[in-house]
Amino acid sequence: MKNSTTGRRAARAAAVLTAAMAMAVAAAPLSGTAQAHEAVSGSLAFSGEEGEFVSDGRSQEFTAGSVEMFDVSGPTAQSAVGVTIVTPEGKRWSLHLEAPEGQKLTEGATYTGASRWPDAQPQDPRLEFGADDRWCTTSAGSFTVSHISYGPYGYVRELDATFEQYCNGSVLPLRGEVHARTAEPPAELAIGLGLNPEGKVDTKTGQVTVGSTATCNKPARISLSGLVAQTQKSGEAVGRYEGGVVDCTPGAPVPWNVAIPATAMELGFASAPAPRCSAASAGRTTGTTR
């Protein structure tokens, strides 16, 4: 591009951009999956009559802080909750409560006719409770969600529930209750993607460059795509760009720019003032966003 004042003014005027920015942010690692978080307080207690398979006829209670693991998890759809406990002896207990397909777990609701996978049909709630060597082949039961609250991405913040399970066709019930509180959820990812209204046109190569800065409240990789358009007498010059990447870190705006070569345009951009030039930019995050 020419270094003369005239050249700079012409290039700037040719690529004055009216920003029409749309940003789609997708936190891929957190979408749809069950995220497990440690309970800072809570308990899981259960008991069964003599002959009941899972409890072995005993009463037990595990409290957060006294076991190796007390994790609570839930999908982003807020349709289920899971609790996993590992005792100091290394035994793993698991509880899974799930609403019928397409429904969220509702505070104050009692779910009857619950069974375990693969017997549970889409319209049925699911209840599964057992340990490493104490799982039902088939089961039936019910559960009540007294209280449940969520943070972002299905983060289960608080849970209070009771459940009743009948294992392998037995008439002997196992009854239990769970109470859990997790730490404050992590902040949701927030991204700001700017677009400088003054782009540049290289008068020698016809390459167009657009850019600005990105901001974020936690580390994120942002992929860029969009278009730059310029109305001319002979038609509209349009340049599309895709694949630009910004590695954003919190603390200060991170500069970004994308160059669109003349070969990517059906009609080259002019280096003289034009009636209209517009641009659109889209960003999508990839990688971890915790």
mmCIF file of C-alpha atoms in Angstrom:
data_model
loop_
_atom_site.group_PDB
_atom_site.id
_atom_site.type_symbol
_atom_site.label_atom_id
_atom_site.label_comp_id
_atom_site.label_asym_id
_atom_site.label_seq_id
_atom_site.Cartn_x
_atom_site.Cartn_y
_atom_site.Cartn_z
ATOM 1 C CA MET A 1 0.000 0.000 0.000
ATOM 2 C CA LYS A 2 1.299 3.509 -0.805
ATOM 3 C CA ASN A 3 2.674 5.477 2.085
ATOM 4 C CA SER A 4 1.614 8.866 0.767
ATOM 5 C CA THR A 5 -1.087 10.849 2.556
ATOM 6 C CA THR A 6 -3.227 10.663 -0.564
ATOM 7 C CA GLY A 7 -2.894 6.874 -0.712
ATOM 8 C CA ARG A 8 -3.760 6.442 2.937
ATOM 9 C CA ARG A 9 -6.839 8.665 2.659
ATOM 10 C CA ALA A 10 -8.025 6.856 -0.472
ATOM 11 C CA ALA A 11 -7.573 3.447 1.093
ATOM 12 C CA ARG A 12 -9.325 4.519 4.286
ATOM 13 C CA ALA A 13 -12.258 6.034 2.435
ATOM 14 C CA ALA A 14 -12.612 2.952 0.267
ATOM 15 C CA ALA A 15 -13.016 0.668 3.241
ATOM 16 C CA VAL A 16 -15.037 2.701 5.695
ATOM 17 C CA LEU A 17 -17.100 0.055 7.416
ATOM 18 C CA THR A 18 -20.569 0.339 8.875
ATOM 19 C CA ALA A 19 -20.269 -2.395 11.495
ATOM 20 C CA ALA A 20 -23.039 -4.967 11.507
ATOM 21 C CA MET A 21 -21.574 -7.448 13.913
ATOM 22 C CA ALA A 22 -23.157 -10.683 15.066
ATOM 23 C CA MET A 23 -21.339 -12.849 17.575
ATOM 24 C CA ALA A 24 -22.270 -16.442 18.324
ATOM 25 C CA VAL A 25 -20.473 -17.850 21.352
ATOM 26 C CA ALA A 26 -20.482 -21.582 21.932
ATOM 27 C CA ALA A 27 -18.809 -23.048 24.992
ATOM 28 C CA ALA A 28 -18.281 -26.421 23.400
ATOM 29 C CA PRO A 29 -16.827 -28.409 26.313
ATOM 30 C CA LEU A 30 -19.767 -27.474 28.546
ATOM 31 C CA SER A 31 -22.607 -28.008 26.117
ATOM 32 C CA GLY A 32 -24.919 -30.912 26.892
ATOM 33 C CA THR A 33 -22.446 -32.730 29.086
ATOM 34 C CA ALA A 34 -22.729 -33.460 32.791
ATOM 35 C CA GLN A 35 -20.260 -31.327 34.691
ATOM 36 C CA ALA A 36 -19.195 -32.739 38.062
ATOM 37 C CA HIS A 37 -18.435 -30.407 40.977
ATOM 38 C CA GLU A 38 -17.484 -31.238 44.535
ATOM 39 C CA ALA A 39 -20.023 -30.641 47.273
ATOM 40 C CA VAL A 40 -18.776 -28.307 49.992
ATOM 41 C CA SER A 41 -21.448 -29.600 52.354
ATOM 42 C CA GLY A 42 -24.096 -32.272 52.322
ATOM 43 C CA SER A 43 -24.911 -35.892 52.993
ATOM 44 C CA LEU A 44 -26.251 -39.050 51.389
ATOM 45 C CA ALA A 45 -28.065 -41.460 53.693
ATOM 46 C CA PHE A 46 -29.962 -44.678 52.951
ATOM 47 C CA SER A 47 -31.317 -47.761 54.659
ATOM 48 C CA GLY A 48 -33.000 -51.023 53.766
ATOM 49 C CA GLU A 49 -34.669 -53.895 55.530
ATOM 50 C CA GLU A 50 -32.892 -57.179 56.045
ATOM 51 C CA GLY A 51 -32.643 -58.923 52.690
ATOM 52 C CA GLU A 52 -32.670 -55.739 50.616
ATOM 53 C CA PHE A 53 -29.880 -56.218 48.073
ATOM 54 C CA VAL A 54 -28.250 -52.788 47.586
ATOM 55 C CA SER A 55 -28.179 -51.734 51.249
ATOM 56 C CA ASP A 56 -27.526 -55.280 52.457
ATOM 57 C CA GLY A 57 -30.075 -54.546 55.162
ATOM 58 C CA ARG A 58 -27.954 -51.767 56.696
ATOM 59 C CA SER A 59 -28.217 -48.036 57.216
ATOM 60 C CA GLN A 60 -25.357 -45.835 56.008
ATOM 61 C CA GLU A 61 -24.637 -42.132 55.749
ATOM 62 C CA PHE A 62 -21.834 -40.323 53.949
ATOM 63 C CA THR A 63 -21.045 -36.652 54.480
ATOM 64 C CA ALA A 64 -19.062 -34.224 52.368
ATOM 65 C CA GLY A 65 -15.574 -33.771 53.772
ATOM 66 C CA SER A 66 -15.427 -37.210 55.351
ATOM 67 C CA VAL A 67 -15.238 -39.161 52.072
ATOM 68 C CA GLU A 68 -12.725 -39.198 49.228
ATOM 69 C CA MET A 69 -15.270 -37.825 46.739
ATOM 70 C CA PHE A 70 -18.703 -36.233 46.970
ATOM 71 C CA ASP A 71 -19.448 -34.953 43.461
ATOM 72 C CA VAL A 72 -22.684 -33.561 42.052
ATOM 73 C CA SER A 73 -23.284 -33.338 38.307
ATOM 74 C CA GLY A 74 -25.990 -32.349 35.865
ATOM 75 C CA PRO A 75 -26.493 -31.816 32.114
ATOM 76 C CA THR A 76 -27.052 -28.350 30.661
ATOM 77 C CA ALA A 77 -30.678 -29.331 29.921
ATOM 78 C CA GLN A 78 -31.312 -29.475 33.705
ATOM 79 C CA SER A 79 -33.099 -32.774 33.153
ATOM 80 C CA ALA A 80 -31.101 -34.914 35.561
ATOM 81 C CA VAL A 81 -28.755 -34.908 38.517
ATOM 82 C CA GLY A 82 -26.097 -37.359 39.592
ATOM 83 C CA VAL A 83 -24.268 -37.839 42.874
ATOM 84 C CA THR A 84 -21.057 -39.870 43.132
ATOM 85 C CA ILE A 85 -19.411 -40.766 46.421
ATOM 86 C CA VAL A 86 -16.140 -42.596 46.961
ATOM 87 C CA THR A 87 -15.601 -43.822 50.511
ATOM 88 C CA PRO A 88 -12.224 -43.798 52.289
ATOM 89 C CA GLU A 89 -12.076 -47.539 51.544
ATOM 90 C CA GLY A 90 -12.434 -46.825 47.825
ATOM 91 C CA LYS A 91 -16.022 -48.004 47.354
ATOM 92 C CA ARG A 92 -18.024 -45.967 44.838
ATOM 93 C CA TRP A 93 -21.725 -45.196 45.353
ATOM 94 C CA SER A 94 -23.786 -43.540 42.619
ATOM 95 C CA LEU A 95 -27.234 -41.973 42.506
ATOM 96 C CA HIS A 96 -28.925 -40.875 39.277
ATOM 97 C CA LEU A 97 -32.265 -39.045 39.125
ATOM 98 C CA GLU A 98 -33.715 -38.043 35.758
ATOM 99 C CA ALA A 99 -36.994 -36.553 34.553
ATOM 100 C CA PRO A 100 -38.871 -38.025 31.557
ATOM 101 C CA GLU A 101 -37.382 -37.144 28.181
ATOM 102 C CA GLY A 102 -37.804 -33.494 27.243
ATOM 103 C CA GLN A 103 -38.564 -32.364 30.806
ATOM 104 C CA LYS A 104 -36.538 -30.548 33.444
ATOM 105 C CA LEU A 105 -36.264 -31.721 37.016
ATOM 106 C CA THR A 106 -38.877 -29.647 38.806
ATOM 107 C CA GLU A 107 -38.566 -28.480 42.382
ATOM 108 C CA GLY A 108 -41.337 -29.912 44.543
ATOM 109 C CA ALA A 109 -42.217 -32.670 42.059
ATOM 110 C CA THR A 110 -42.537 -36.362 42.859
ATOM 111 C CA TYR A 111 -41.639 -38.761 40.045
ATOM 112 C CA THR A 112 -43.327 -42.160 40.242
ATOM 113 C CA GLY A 113 -42.843 -45.210 38.059
ATOM 114 C CA ALA A 114 -39.099 -44.637 37.913
ATOM 115 C CA SER A 115 -36.820 -47.414 36.696
ATOM 116 C CA ARG A 116 -33.240 -47.838 35.556
ATOM 117 C CA TRP A 117 -31.646 -47.997 32.116
ATOM 118 C CA PRO A 118 -32.318 -49.824 29.817
ATOM 119 C CA ASP A 119 -35.807 -50.605 31.099
ATOM 120 C CA ALA A 120 -36.869 -46.964 31.456
ATOM 121 C CA GLN A 121 -38.793 -45.720 28.419
ATOM 122 C CA PRO A 122 -38.460 -42.111 27.158
ATOM 123 C CA GLN A 123 -41.673 -41.145 28.956
ATOM 124 C CA ASP A 124 -40.456 -42.648 32.255
ATOM 125 C CA PRO A 125 -38.344 -41.008 34.966
ATOM 126 C CA ARG A 126 -35.086 -42.755 35.807
ATOM 127 C CA LEU A 127 -33.797 -43.787 39.204
ATOM 128 C CA GLU A 128 -30.557 -45.676 39.721
ATOM 129 C CA PHE A 129 -28.762 -46.186 43.014
ATOM 130 C CA GLY A 130 -26.053 -48.660 43.819
ATOM 131 C CA ALA A 131 -22.402 -49.366 44.444
ATOM 132 C CA ASP A 132 -19.566 -51.191 42.695
ATOM 133 C CA ASP A 133 -20.854 -54.641 43.659
ATOM 134 C CA ARG A 134 -24.429 -53.676 44.541
ATOM 135 C CA TRP A 135 -26.341 -52.790 41.360
ATOM 136 C CA CYS A 136 -29.854 -53.893 40.506
ATOM 137 C CA THR A 137 -30.451 -55.721 37.228
ATOM 138 C CA THR A 138 -33.952 -54.261 37.182
ATOM 139 C CA SER A 139 -35.535 -51.769 39.530
ATOM 140 C CA ALA A 140 -38.625 -49.713 40.233
ATOM 141 C CA GLY A 141 -39.243 -46.772 42.503
ATOM 142 C CA SER A 142 -39.897 -43.088 42.904
ATOM 143 C CA PHE A 143 -38.158 -39.907 43.987
ATOM 144 C CA THR A 144 -39.051 -36.395 45.109
ATOM 145 C CA VAL A 145 -36.982 -33.306 44.355
ATOM 146 C CA SER A 146 -37.649 -31.041 47.327
ATOM 147 C CA HIS A 147 -35.230 -28.354 46.166
ATOM 148 C CA ILE A 148 -32.821 -27.853 43.284
ATOM 149 C CA SER A 149 -31.049 -24.783 41.962
ATOM 150 C CA TYR A 150 -28.683 -24.324 39.030
ATOM 151 C CA GLY A 151 -25.831 -22.151 37.911
ATOM 152 C CA PRO A 152 -24.590 -21.787 34.305
ATOM 153 C CA TYR A 153 -24.121 -24.809 32.026
ATOM 154 C CA GLY A 154 -26.199 -27.146 34.199
ATOM 155 C CA TYR A 155 -24.086 -26.490 37.306
ATOM 156 C CA VAL A 156 -26.082 -27.954 40.199
ATOM 157 C CA ARG A 157 -25.766 -25.434 43.024
ATOM 158 C CA GLU A 158 -28.109 -26.995 45.600
ATOM 159 C CA LEU A 159 -29.982 -30.297 45.838
ATOM 160 C CA ASP A 160 -32.405 -31.846 48.318
ATOM 161 C CA ALA A 161 -34.149 -35.073 47.299
ATOM 162 C CA THR A 162 -35.534 -38.325 48.662
ATOM 163 C CA PHE A 163 -35.852 -41.649 46.837
ATOM 164 C CA GLU A 164 -37.266 -45.157 47.203
ATOM 165 C CA GLN A 165 -35.992 -48.097 45.149
ATOM 166 C CA TYR A 166 -37.120 -51.730 44.773
ATOM 167 C CA CYS A 167 -34.376 -53.929 43.360
ATOM 168 C CA ASN A 168 -34.735 -56.993 41.109
ATOM 169 C CA GLY A 169 -38.473 -57.388 41.685
ATOM 170 C CA SER A 170 -38.153 -57.382 45.472
ATOM 171 C CA VAL A 171 -40.899 -55.933 47.682
ATOM 172 C CA LEU A 172 -38.260 -54.698 50.139
ATOM 173 C CA PRO A 173 -37.601 -50.975 49.680
ATOM 174 C CA LEU A 174 -34.376 -49.045 49.960
ATOM 175 C CA ARG A 175 -35.070 -45.504 51.135
ATOM 176 C CA GLY A 176 -32.615 -42.654 50.951
ATOM 177 C CA GLU A 177 -32.130 -38.931 50.916
ATOM 178 C CA VAL A 178 -29.481 -36.604 49.575
ATOM 179 C CA HIS A 179 -28.600 -33.029 50.463
ATOM 180 C CA ALA A 180 -25.776 -31.201 48.728
ATOM 181 C CA ARG A 181 -24.385 -27.697 48.337
ATOM 182 C CA THR A 182 -21.590 -26.953 45.892
ATOM 183 C CA ALA A 183 -19.308 -23.913 45.681
ATOM 184 C CA GLU A 184 -20.324 -20.800 43.788
ATOM 185 C CA PRO A 185 -20.434 -21.640 40.065
ATOM 186 C CA PRO A 186 -17.711 -20.329 37.774
ATOM 187 C CA ALA A 187 -18.502 -17.134 35.902
ATOM 188 C CA GLU A 188 -20.079 -17.537 32.496
ATOM 189 C CA LEU A 189 -17.809 -16.776 29.573
ATOM 190 C CA ALA A 190 -18.257 -13.196 28.368
ATOM 191 C CA ILE A 191 -16.682 -12.073 25.099
ATOM 192 C CA GLY A 192 -16.610 -8.688 23.441
ATOM 193 C CA LEU A 193 -15.672 -8.605 19.754
ATOM 194 C CA GLY A 194 -15.120 -5.192 18.231
ATOM 195 C CA LEU A 195 -14.926 -4.134 14.571
ATOM 196 C CA ASN A 196 -12.892 -1.120 13.540
ATOM 197 C CA PRO A 197 -15.015 1.046 11.203
ATOM 198 C CA GLU A 198 -11.913 1.925 9.195
ATOM 199 C CA GLY A 199 -10.569 -0.965 7.157
ATOM 200 C CA LYS A 200 -7.655 -0.874 4.718
ATOM 201 C CA VAL A 201 -7.264 -1.638 1.028
ATOM 202 C CA ASP A 202 -3.816 -2.398 -0.377
ATOM 203 C CA THR A 203 -3.709 -0.467 -3.653
ATOM 204 C CA LYS A 204 -1.064 -2.805 -5.092
ATOM 205 C CA THR A 205 -2.561 -6.215 -4.296
ATOM 206 C CA GLY A 206 -6.233 -5.372 -3.730
ATOM 207 C CA GLN A 207 -6.109 -7.109 -0.350
ATOM 208 C CA VAL A 208 -8.600 -5.862 2.251
ATOM 209 C CA THR A 209 -7.781 -5.920 5.967
ATOM 210 C CA VAL A 210 -10.306 -5.533 8.794
ATOM 211 C CA GLY A 211 -9.763 -5.807 12.506
ATOM 212 C CA SER A 212 -10.198 -4.432 15.992
ATOM 213 C CA THR A 213 -9.908 -5.946 19.478
ATOM 214 C CA ALA A 214 -11.491 -8.736 21.497
ATOM 215 C CA THR A 215 -12.071 -8.908 25.246
ATOM 216 C CA CYS A 216 -12.912 -11.832 27.535
ATOM 217 C CA ASN A 217 -13.303 -12.571 31.230
ATOM 218 C CA LYS A 218 -11.507 -15.930 31.000
ATOM 219 C CA PRO A 219 -9.114 -17.513 28.461
ATOM 220 C CA ALA A 220 -10.849 -18.404 25.200
ATOM 221 C CA ARG A 221 -9.980 -19.098 21.579
ATOM 222 C CA ILE A 222 -12.250 -17.187 19.199
ATOM 223 C CA SER A 223 -12.547 -18.149 15.536
ATOM 224 C CA LEU A 224 -13.585 -15.368 13.176
ATOM 225 C CA SER A 225 -15.685 -15.369 10.042
ATOM 226 C CA GLY A 226 -17.692 -12.747 8.199
ATOM 227 C CA LEU A 227 -17.742 -10.543 5.119
ATOM 228 C CA VAL A 228 -16.806 -7.100 3.883
ATOM 229 C CA ALA A 229 -18.878 -5.464 1.140
ATOM 230 C CA GLN A 230 -18.411 -2.323 -0.953
ATOM 231 C CA THR A 231 -20.960 -0.865 -3.353
ATOM 232 C CA GLN A 232 -19.488 0.293 -6.649
ATOM 233 C CA LYS A 233 -20.972 1.608 -9.901
ATOM 234 C CA SER A 234 -20.288 -1.709 -11.594
ATOM 235 C CA GLY A 235 -21.691 -3.830 -8.791
ATOM 236 C CA GLU A 236 -20.924 -4.887 -5.247
ATOM 237 C CA ALA A 237 -17.524 -6.120 -4.151
ATOM 238 C CA VAL A 238 -17.802 -8.766 -1.456
ATOM 239 C CA GLY A 239 -14.983 -10.436 0.404
ATOM 240 C CA ARG A 240 -15.556 -13.280 2.841
ATOM 241 C CA TYR A 241 -13.170 -14.372 5.535
ATOM 242 C CA GLU A 242 -13.112 -17.469 7.694
ATOM 243 C CA GLY A 243 -10.581 -19.165 9.894
ATOM 244 C CA GLY A 244 -9.030 -16.213 11.679
ATOM 245 C CA VAL A 245 -8.255 -17.025 15.309
ATOM 246 C CA VAL A 246 -7.913 -14.828 18.389
ATOM 247 C CA ASP A 247 -6.374 -16.294 21.542
ATOM 248 C CA CYS A 248 -8.045 -14.070 24.083
ATOM 249 C CA THR A 249 -6.742 -13.614 27.614
ATOM 250 C CA PRO A 250 -8.398 -11.499 30.331
ATOM 251 C CA GLY A 251 -6.992 -8.185 31.442
ATOM 252 C CA ALA A 252 -6.631 -6.092 28.302
ATOM 253 C CA PRO A 253 -8.111 -5.901 24.784
ATOM 254 C CA VAL A 254 -6.439 -8.340 22.397
ATOM 255 C CA PRO A 255 -5.951 -7.033 18.831
ATOM 256 C CA TRP A 256 -7.176 -9.058 15.854
ATOM 257 C CA ASN A 257 -7.184 -8.575 12.116
ATOM 258 C CA VAL A 258 -8.132 -10.607 9.074
ATOM 259 C CA ALA A 259 -6.798 -10.108 5.549
ATOM 260 C CA ILE A 260 -9.013 -10.954 2.567
ATOM 261 C CA PRO A 261 -6.962 -11.429 -0.616
ATOM 262 C CA ALA A 262 -8.210 -10.096 -3.935
ATOM 263 C CA THR A 263 -8.487 -13.691 -5.192
ATOM 264 C CA ALA A 264 -11.265 -14.283 -2.638
ATOM 265 C CA MET A 265 -13.449 -11.574 -4.179
ATOM 266 C CA GLU A 266 -15.608 -11.727 -7.275
ATOM 267 C CA LEU A 267 -15.107 -8.011 -7.773
ATOM 268 C CA GLY A 268 -12.067 -6.160 -6.466
ATOM 269 C CA PHE A 269 -12.344 -3.365 -3.917
ATOM 270 C CA ALA A 270 -11.690 0.108 -5.212
ATOM 271 C CA SER A 271 -9.049 2.377 -3.695
ATOM 272 C CA ALA A 272 -11.152 5.492 -4.305
ATOM 273 C CA PRO A 273 -14.083 6.681 -2.202
ATOM 274 C CA ALA A 274 -17.212 4.551 -2.634
ATOM 275 C CA PRO A 275 -20.843 5.227 -1.670
ATOM 276 C CA ARG A 276 -21.176 2.342 0.777
ATOM 277 C CA CYS A 277 -19.077 -0.263 2.470
ATOM 278 C CA SER A 278 -20.291 -2.622 5.157
ATOM 279 C CA ALA A 279 -18.890 -5.544 7.097
ATOM 280 C CA ALA A 280 -20.120 -8.351 9.284
ATOM 281 C CA SER A 281 -18.101 -10.396 11.703
ATOM 282 C CA ALA A 282 -18.903 -13.499 13.707
ATOM 283 C CA GLY A 283 -16.948 -15.140 16.495
ATOM 284 C CA ARG A 284 -17.135 -18.626 17.975
ATOM 285 C CA THR A 285 -15.197 -19.908 20.931
ATOM 286 C CA THR A 286 -13.452 -23.240 21.058
ATOM 287 C CA GLY A 287 -11.411 -24.957 23.738
ATOM 288 C CA THR A 288 -12.000 -24.884 27.449
ATOM 289 C CA THR A 289 -14.033 -22.063 28.921
ATOM 290 C CA ARG A 290 -13.940 -22.930 32.623
#
